[in-house]
Coordinates of C-alpha atoms in Angstrom, one line a residue:
M311 CA -4.8 6.3 -20.9
Q312 CA -8.0 8.3 -20.3
T313 CA -11.2 7.2 -18.6
E314 CA -14.1 8.8 -17.0
L315 CA -12.6 8.7 -13.7
S316 CA -9.2 10.0 -15.0
R317 CA -11.1 13.1 -16.5
R318 CA -13.3 13.6 -13.4
L319 CA -9.9 13.9 -11.4
G320 CA -8.2 16.3 -13.9
I321 CA -5.3 13.7 -14.5
E322 CA -3.4 12.9 -17.8
H323 CA -3.0 8.8 -17.3
A324 CA -5.3 6.5 -15.3
V325 CA -2.5 5.5 -13.2
F326 CA -2.9 5.4 -9.5
G327 CA 0.4 5.2 -7.3
F328 CA 0.3 4.2 -3.8
T329 CA 3.2 4.8 -1.9
P330 CA 4.5 5.7 1.6
F331 CA 6.8 8.3 0.4
P332 CA 6.0 11.8 -0.3
A333 CA 8.6 12.3 -2.9
V334 CA 7.0 9.4 -5.2
A335 CA 3.4 10.7 -4.4
A336 CA 4.4 14.2 -5.7
A337 CA 6.3 12.8 -8.6
I338 CA 3.6 10.5 -9.7
S339 CA 1.3 13.3 -9.9
R340 CA 3.6 15.6 -12.0
A341 CA 3.9 12.8 -14.3
G342 CA 0.4 12.9 -15.2
G343 CA -0.8 10.0 -13.0
F344 CA -2.6 10.3 -9.6
G345 CA -0.2 10.1 -6.2
V346 CA -1.6 8.5 -3.0
L347 CA 0.4 9.0 -0.1
G348 CA 0.0 5.9 2.5
A349 CA -0.7 7.4 6.0
V350 CA -0.5 4.4 8.3
R351 CA 3.3 5.2 9.3
Y352 CA 2.3 8.6 10.7
T353 CA 1.7 8.4 14.6
A354 CA 1.9 12.1 15.0
P355 CA -0.2 14.9 13.4
D356 CA 2.5 17.4 12.5
E357 CA 4.8 14.7 10.7
L358 CA 1.6 14.1 8.5
E359 CA 1.3 18.0 8.0
R360 CA 4.9 18.4 7.2
D361 CA 5.0 15.8 4.5
L362 CA 1.6 17.0 3.0
D363 CA 3.0 20.5 3.2
W364 CA 6.0 19.2 1.3
I365 CA 3.8 17.5 -1.4
E366 CA 1.9 20.8 -1.9
A367 CA 5.2 22.5 -2.8
H368 CA 6.1 19.5 -5.2
V369 CA 3.3 18.6 -6.8
D370 CA 3.0 21.5 -9.2
G371 CA -0.5 21.9 -8.7
K372 CA -1.4 18.4 -9.7
P373 CA -4.1 16.4 -7.7
Y374 CA -3.4 13.8 -5.2
G375 CA -4.8 11.7 -2.5
L376 CA -4.1 10.1 1.1
D377 CA -4.4 6.6 1.9
V378 CA -5.6 5.6 5.6
V379 CA -6.0 2.2 7.4
M380 CA -9.2 2.5 9.6
P381 CA -11.6 0.2 10.6
A382 CA -15.3 0.9 9.9
K383 CA -16.6 0.4 13.6
K384 CA -15.5 2.5 16.2
V385 CA -13.5 0.8 19.4
E386 CA -13.7 3.2 22.1
G387 CA -11.4 4.1 25.0
V388 CA -8.7 1.7 23.6
T389 CA -5.0 2.7 23.9
E390 CA -1.8 1.3 22.4
A391 CA -0.9 0.4 25.9
D392 CA -3.8 -1.4 26.3
V393 CA -3.1 -3.6 23.2
E394 CA 0.4 -4.0 24.1
A395 CA -0.7 -5.6 27.3
M396 CA -2.4 -8.5 25.3
I397 CA 0.5 -9.7 23.6
P398 CA 1.6 -13.0 25.4
E399 CA 5.1 -13.3 27.0
E400 CA 5.7 -16.6 24.7
H401 CA 5.5 -14.4 21.4
R402 CA 7.9 -11.8 22.9
Q403 CA 10.0 -14.5 23.8
F404 CA 10.0 -16.0 20.3
V405 CA 11.0 -12.8 18.8
R406 CA 13.8 -12.3 21.0
D407 CA 15.2 -15.9 20.2
T408 CA 14.8 -15.5 16.6
L409 CA 16.7 -12.0 16.7
A410 CA 19.2 -13.5 19.0
K411 CA 19.9 -16.3 16.4
Y412 CA 20.4 -14.2 13.8
G413 CA 22.7 -11.9 15.7
V414 CA 20.4 -8.8 15.3
P415 CA 21.9 -5.9 17.6
E416 CA 19.9 -3.9 20.0
L417 CA 18.6 -0.5 19.3
A418 CA 20.8 2.5 21.1
E419 CA 19.5 3.3 24.5
G420 CA 16.2 5.5 24.1
E421 CA 15.9 5.0 20.5
A422 CA 12.5 4.5 19.6
S423 CA 11.2 2.0 16.7
G424 CA 10.8 3.6 13.4
W425 CA 8.1 1.3 12.6
R426 CA 4.7 0.9 14.2
I427 CA 1.6 0.1 12.7
T428 CA -0.8 2.3 14.8
G429 CA -2.4 4.1 12.0
W430 CA -5.1 1.2 12.4
M431 CA -6.3 2.7 15.6
E432 CA -9.5 4.8 15.8
Q433 CA -7.9 7.7 17.2
V434 CA -5.0 7.8 15.3
A435 CA -6.5 7.4 12.0
R436 CA -9.1 10.7 12.9
R437 CA -5.8 12.7 13.7
Q438 CA -4.8 11.9 10.4
L439 CA -8.0 13.0 8.7
D440 CA -8.0 16.2 10.4
V441 CA -4.8 16.9 9.3
A442 CA -5.6 15.6 5.7
F443 CA -9.0 17.5 5.2
G444 CA -7.2 20.8 5.8
Y445 CA -5.2 20.0 2.4
P446 CA -6.8 19.8 -1.4
I447 CA -6.8 16.0 -1.1
R448 CA -9.2 14.9 -4.0
L449 CA -9.1 11.2 -3.0
L450 CA -9.3 9.2 0.4
A451 CA -8.6 5.6 0.3
N452 CA -9.3 3.1 3.1
A453 CA -7.3 -0.1 3.1
L454 CA -9.3 -1.7 5.7
G455 CA -12.6 -1.7 4.1
S456 CA -15.3 0.9 4.1
P457 CA -14.4 4.0 6.2
P458 CA -16.9 4.7 9.1
A459 CA -20.0 6.8 7.7
D460 CA -19.2 10.2 9.2
V461 CA -15.9 10.0 7.5
I462 CA -17.5 9.2 4.1
E463 CA -20.0 12.1 4.9
R464 CA -17.4 14.3 5.8
A465 CA -15.0 13.7 3.0
H466 CA -18.2 14.4 0.2
E467 CA -18.9 17.5 2.0
Q468 CA -15.6 18.8 1.1
G469 CA -15.6 17.2 -2.7
V470 CA -13.4 14.5 -1.8
L471 CA -14.0 10.9 -3.4
V472 CA -13.8 8.0 -1.3
A473 CA -12.1 4.7 -2.2
A474 CA -11.9 1.3 -0.6
L475 CA -9.9 -1.7 -1.4
A476 CA -11.8 -4.9 -1.8
G477 CA -10.7 -8.7 -2.4
S478 CA -13.8 -9.9 -3.8
A479 CA -17.1 -8.9 -5.3
R480 CA -18.7 -9.7 -1.8
H481 CA -16.7 -6.9 0.0
A482 CA -17.1 -4.6 -3.3
L483 CA -20.8 -4.7 -2.8
K484 CA -20.4 -3.8 1.1
H485 CA -18.6 -0.9 -0.1
K486 CA -21.1 0.3 -2.4
E487 CA -23.7 -0.1 0.0
A488 CA -21.4 2.0 2.6
G489 CA -21.6 5.0 -0.2
I490 CA -17.9 4.8 -1.1
D491 CA -17.2 6.1 -5.0
V492 CA -14.5 4.0 -6.2
V493 CA -13.5 0.3 -5.4
V494 CA -9.9 -0.8 -5.8
A495 CA -10.1 -4.5 -6.7
Q496 CA -6.8 -5.8 -5.4
G497 CA -5.9 -9.3 -6.5
Y498 CA -4.1 -12.2 -5.0
E499 CA -0.8 -10.9 -6.7
A500 CA -0.8 -7.6 -5.2
G501 CA 1.7 -6.5 -2.3
G502 CA 0.6 -5.9 1.2
H503 CA -2.7 -7.2 2.7
T504 CA -4.6 -9.0 -0.1
G505 CA -6.9 -11.7 -0.6
E506 CA -7.3 -15.0 -2.2
I507 CA -8.6 -14.2 -5.8
A508 CA -6.4 -13.3 -8.8
S509 CA -6.7 -10.0 -10.4
M510 CA -7.6 -11.5 -14.0
V511 CA -10.9 -13.2 -12.4
L512 CA -11.3 -10.8 -9.6
T513 CA -11.4 -7.3 -11.7
P514 CA -14.2 -8.1 -14.0
E515 CA -16.3 -9.7 -11.1
V516 CA -16.1 -6.4 -9.2
V517 CA -16.5 -4.3 -12.3
D518 CA -20.1 -6.3 -12.9
A519 CA -21.2 -6.4 -8.9
V520 CA -20.7 -2.7 -8.4
G521 CA -21.4 -0.9 -11.8
P522 CA -21.6 1.9 -12.6
L523 CA -19.2 2.8 -9.7
P524 CA -15.6 3.1 -11.1
V525 CA -13.2 0.2 -10.4
L526 CA -9.5 0.4 -10.2
A527 CA -7.5 -3.0 -10.7
A528 CA -4.7 -3.6 -8.4
G529 CA -2.4 -6.6 -8.2
G530 CA 0.4 -7.9 -10.6
I531 CA 0.2 -4.5 -12.8
G532 CA 3.8 -3.3 -13.7
S533 CA 3.7 -2.4 -17.4
G534 CA 1.5 -0.7 -19.9
R535 CA 0.3 -4.0 -21.3
Q536 CA -1.0 -5.0 -17.9
V537 CA -2.6 -1.7 -17.6
A538 CA -4.5 -2.0 -20.9
A539 CA -5.4 -5.4 -19.8
A540 CA -6.9 -4.0 -16.8
L541 CA -9.0 -1.6 -18.5
A542 CA -10.2 -4.2 -21.1
L543 CA -11.4 -6.0 -18.2
G544 CA -13.8 -3.0 -17.2
A545 CA -11.4 -1.1 -14.7
Q546 CA -11.2 2.8 -15.1
G547 CA -7.5 2.8 -14.2
A548 CA -5.0 0.9 -12.5
W549 CA -3.8 1.1 -8.9
L550 CA 0.0 0.4 -8.4
G551 CA 2.0 0.1 -5.4
S552 CA 4.9 -2.1 -5.6
L553 CA 6.5 -0.8 -8.8
W554 CA 7.6 2.6 -7.1
L555 CA 9.4 0.9 -4.3
T556 CA 12.7 0.5 -6.5
T557 CA 12.3 4.3 -8.0
T558 CA 15.0 6.7 -7.5
E559 CA 12.7 8.8 -5.7
A560 CA 11.9 6.3 -3.0
E561 CA 13.4 6.2 0.4
L562 CA 13.8 2.7 1.4
P563 CA 16.0 2.6 4.5
S564 CA 18.4 0.0 3.2
P565 CA 20.6 -0.5 0.4
R566 CA 20.7 -4.2 0.6
L567 CA 16.9 -4.4 0.7
I568 CA 17.0 -2.5 -2.7
E569 CA 19.5 -5.0 -3.9
K570 CA 17.1 -7.8 -2.9
L571 CA 14.0 -6.4 -4.5
L572 CA 16.0 -5.9 -7.6
A573 CA 17.4 -9.6 -7.7
A574 CA 14.0 -11.0 -6.7
G575 CA 11.7 -13.0 -9.1
S576 CA 7.9 -13.2 -9.1
G577 CA 8.2 -16.6 -7.3
D578 CA 10.0 -14.9 -4.2
T579 CA 6.9 -13.4 -2.3
V580 CA 4.7 -15.1 0.1
R581 CA 1.2 -14.1 1.8
S582 CA 2.2 -14.2 5.4
R583 CA 0.8 -12.9 8.6
A584 CA 4.3 -12.2 10.0
L585 CA 4.0 -8.3 9.5
T586 CA 0.7 -7.4 10.9
G587 CA -1.5 -10.3 11.4
K588 CA -3.4 -10.6 8.5
P589 CA -2.1 -12.1 5.1
A590 CA 0.0 -9.7 3.4
R591 CA 2.2 -10.6 0.5
Q592 CA 5.9 -9.6 1.2
L593 CA 9.3 -10.8 0.1
R594 CA 9.9 -14.3 1.4
T595 CA 12.8 -14.2 4.0
E596 CA 13.9 -16.2 7.0
W597 CA 12.0 -14.0 9.3
T598 CA 8.5 -15.1 7.4
D599 CA 9.6 -18.4 7.4
A600 CA 10.2 -18.5 11.2
W601 CA 6.7 -17.3 11.9
D602 CA 4.9 -19.9 9.5
D603 CA 6.9 -22.6 10.8
P604 CA 4.4 -24.9 12.6
A605 CA 6.7 -25.5 15.4
G606 CA 6.5 -21.8 16.3
P607 CA 4.0 -20.2 18.4
G608 CA 1.9 -18.7 15.3
T609 CA 1.2 -15.2 14.7
L610 CA -1.2 -13.1 16.4
P611 CA -4.2 -11.3 15.3
M612 CA -3.9 -7.8 13.8
P613 CA -3.1 -5.3 15.4
L614 CA -1.2 -7.4 17.9
Q615 CA 1.0 -9.0 15.7
G616 CA 2.2 -5.3 14.2
L617 CA 2.9 -4.1 17.8
L618 CA 4.9 -7.0 18.8
V619 CA 7.2 -6.8 15.7
A620 CA 7.7 -3.2 15.5
D621 CA 10.8 -3.0 17.0
A622 CA 12.5 -6.2 15.7
V623 CA 11.7 -4.9 12.0
T624 CA 13.2 -1.7 13.0
R625 CA 16.3 -3.5 14.1
I626 CA 16.3 -5.8 11.2
Q627 CA 16.1 -2.6 8.6
K628 CA 18.6 -0.4 10.6
Y629 CA 21.3 -3.3 10.9
E630 CA 20.4 -4.9 7.5
V631 CA 20.3 -8.3 8.3
E632 CA 19.8 -9.7 5.1
P633 CA 18.3 -13.1 5.5
L634 CA 15.4 -11.5 7.7
L635 CA 15.5 -8.3 5.6
G636 CA 12.2 -7.9 3.8
T637 CA 9.2 -5.6 2.8
P638 CA 5.7 -5.8 1.5
V639 CA 5.8 -6.3 -2.3
G640 CA 3.8 -8.0 -4.6
Q641 CA 4.6 -10.5 -7.6
I642 CA 5.3 -7.8 -10.0
V643 CA 8.7 -7.7 -8.1
G644 CA 9.8 -9.8 -10.8
R645 CA 9.7 -6.9 -13.3
M646 CA 11.4 -4.6 -10.8
N647 CA 15.1 -5.2 -11.9
S648 CA 16.4 -1.8 -12.5
R649 CA 16.5 1.4 -10.7
R650 CA 14.5 4.3 -12.7
S651 CA 13.0 7.6 -11.8
V652 CA 9.2 7.9 -11.5
Q653 CA 9.1 9.8 -14.9
E654 CA 11.0 7.0 -16.4
V655 CA 8.4 4.2 -15.3
F656 CA 5.8 6.3 -16.8
D657 CA 7.2 6.6 -20.1
D658 CA 7.6 3.0 -20.1
L659 CA 4.0 2.5 -18.8
T660 CA 2.5 4.8 -21.6
R661 CA 4.8 3.2 -24.4
G662 CA 3.8 -0.2 -23.3
F663 CA 0.1 0.8 -23.2
E664 CA 0.1 2.2 -26.7
E665 CA 1.7 -0.8 -28.3
A666 CA -0.5 -3.2 -26.5
V667 CA -3.5 -1.0 -28.0
D668 CA -1.8 -1.2 -31.4
H669 CA -1.4 -4.7 -31.0
V670 CA -5.3 -5.4 -30.2
N671 CA -6.0 -3.1 -33.1
R672 CA -4.3 -5.0 -35.5
I673 CA -5.7 -8.3 -34.5
A674 CA -9.0 -6.8 -34.7
G675 CA -8.1 -5.7 -38.2
R676 CA -8.3 -1.9 -37.0
S677 CA -4.9 -0.9 -38.0
G678 CA -4.1 2.6 -39.0
Q679 CA -7.9 3.6 -38.0

């Protein structure tokens, strides 16, 4: 699975794996792909530094990257406390009532939430970058549009490629104009924040719009056949996120959540604003249903919603309250029906890719050439 971009980065397979787990990122790179560590959950620089140190020690010298969530425009002087103060009491009461309805216990006194979407904030993201640029990362991806111009310039000065996610050709063109190096075309099927255009339509549209910039296809990819399809559509690689959640190296906080992922079908996800305030594909649960119910107060815009539900999500996960228990995941969850190591996933991807290419060659009358 070699492309111009994979050769440029020195990786064996044009498979880019996004994950919040350092062990998974390192294993992806060791297996011949390109591991990308998600940084949004790191609120303290020393935590990110600790995990990048770990990756450096376990990646066997293979390349890897970092994914941040950073707005293109600066918002000066806004603190987390300022944002918290904007959350209406009606919404806070709705959270309390919903948790009480399902008997979700309180956190212990003094116990802080382990899940807070604060990496979007300018000062937090920049502290993450100050740490990251002290390591030999090869790619910096931004999940919230193009990074600020000075960040792109700084990355380029250090020889780091910059990628940005796009849900439409229009978004992709803005990334190209901003000077990014790689566009990740993220289809409707993808887990997490995603748009409304399916991968089969989106990928060639973005390829045609931004060429000759390399494009990675994301959303609905979990087999070698699907990687082959992505390359056939003009992409120079596949960007996979959900598939790694059920690997043995992943550190999901709840055994019951893993069971729910393994049992879920491709129709068991929903695009909901319940988690962050922006449409994000995730497991459908009674928590997402409550927020999407017209009788409720409705979700708040990003980042208010993420801050509002942070403690609630931590409590739901800690106490494994099954009706409410969920996670961002794409429609490919229907293929995630067994626990495998990252290497086993790669073996399956490469085998499936070879079979798909052979199949197309036979159709084209090129078998054996």
